[in-house]
Amino acid sequence: MSRSVYEIRAVGEVPPDLLDDFEGATVSKDPGGSTIHVVLGDEAELHGLLAALSRGGFALVDVRREPPVAPEND
């Protein structure tokens, strides 16, 4: 399954516990906002994360998808 890396910027300080349902998500604080980095499996996960941010009252500044992450071969 192809997974994608997303960088999501939001206004305000997003608390890390808001991202508990999104394994591996990290948040860093920037001047005036937060940047979230996360690897997601599909658009449904992305929409779930965006909905969680919306419920938390955070306005989005930017959502970027980076090239797909190749699966690891053991």
Short mmCIF file of C-alpha atoms in Angstrom, two decimals:
data_model
loop_
_atom_site.label_atom_id
_atom_site.label_comp_id
_atom_site.label_asym_id
_atom_site.label_seq_id
_atom_site.Cartn_x
_atom_site.Cartn_y
_atom_site.Cartn_z
CA MET A 1 0.00 0.00 0.00
CA SER A 2 1.34 3.41 -0.92
CA ARG A 3 1.63 5.86 1.95
CA SER A 4 2.07 9.61 1.66
CA VAL A 5 3.89 12.13 3.81
CA TYR A 6 1.93 15.28 4.62
CA GLU A 7 3.02 18.61 6.02
CA ILE A 8 0.10 20.52 7.51
CA ARG A 9 0.43 24.07 8.83
CA ALA A 10 -2.16 25.49 11.21
CA VAL A 11 -2.67 28.77 13.08
CA GLY A 12 -2.07 28.43 16.81
CA GLU A 13 -0.33 25.90 19.03
CA VAL A 14 -1.65 22.41 18.23
CA PRO A 15 -1.32 20.21 21.34
CA PRO A 16 0.43 16.88 20.66
CA ASP A 17 -2.42 14.93 22.30
CA LEU A 18 -4.77 16.09 19.52
CA LEU A 19 -2.71 13.83 17.23
CA ASP A 20 -2.87 10.72 19.44
CA ASP A 21 -5.04 8.87 16.89
CA PHE A 22 -2.46 9.43 14.12
CA GLU A 23 0.53 7.15 14.71
CA GLY A 24 3.88 8.81 14.14
CA ALA A 25 2.47 12.33 13.75
CA THR A 26 4.78 15.03 15.03
CA VAL A 27 4.06 18.69 15.67
CA SER A 28 6.53 21.54 15.83
CA LYS A 29 5.83 25.10 16.88
CA ASP A 30 6.50 27.92 14.44
CA PRO A 31 6.05 31.66 14.83
CA GLY A 32 2.27 32.09 14.79
CA GLY A 33 1.41 28.44 14.33
CA SER A 34 2.24 24.77 14.20
CA THR A 35 3.56 22.37 11.56
CA ILE A 36 2.44 18.76 11.60
CA HIS A 37 4.35 16.01 9.79
CA VAL A 38 2.57 12.70 9.35
CA VAL A 39 2.59 9.62 7.10
CA LEU A 40 -0.92 8.52 6.14
CA GLY A 41 -2.22 5.55 4.19
CA ASP A 42 -5.11 7.19 2.38
CA GLU A 43 -7.23 10.29 1.97
CA ALA A 44 -9.70 9.10 4.62
CA GLU A 45 -6.94 9.36 7.24
CA LEU A 46 -6.06 12.83 5.95
CA HIS A 47 -9.67 13.96 6.21
CA GLY A 48 -9.85 12.52 9.73
CA LEU A 49 -6.81 14.55 10.77
CA LEU A 50 -8.17 17.71 9.16
CA ALA A 51 -11.52 17.15 10.93
CA ALA A 52 -9.73 16.75 14.28
CA LEU A 53 -7.94 20.05 13.71
CA SER A 54 -11.22 21.73 12.78
CA ARG A 55 -12.96 20.39 15.90
CA GLY A 56 -10.03 21.77 17.92
CA GLY A 57 -10.64 25.22 16.45
CA PHE A 58 -7.47 25.38 14.36
CA ALA A 59 -7.48 27.19 11.01
CA LEU A 60 -5.40 25.61 8.25
CA VAL A 61 -2.70 27.61 6.53
CA ASP A 62 -1.37 24.96 4.16
CA VAL A 63 -1.57 21.22 3.39
CA ARG A 64 1.18 19.66 1.28
CA ARG A 65 1.64 16.09 0.14
CA GLU A 66 5.13 14.89 -0.59
CA PRO A 67 5.92 12.02 -2.99
CA PRO A 68 4.69 8.57 -1.87
CA VAL A 69 6.84 6.60 0.56
CA ALA A 70 8.07 3.33 -0.93
CA PRO A 71 7.24 0.23 1.14
CA GLU A 72 10.15 -1.23 3.05
CA ASN A 73 11.48 -4.58 1.85
CA ASP A 74 12.68 -7.02 4.48
#
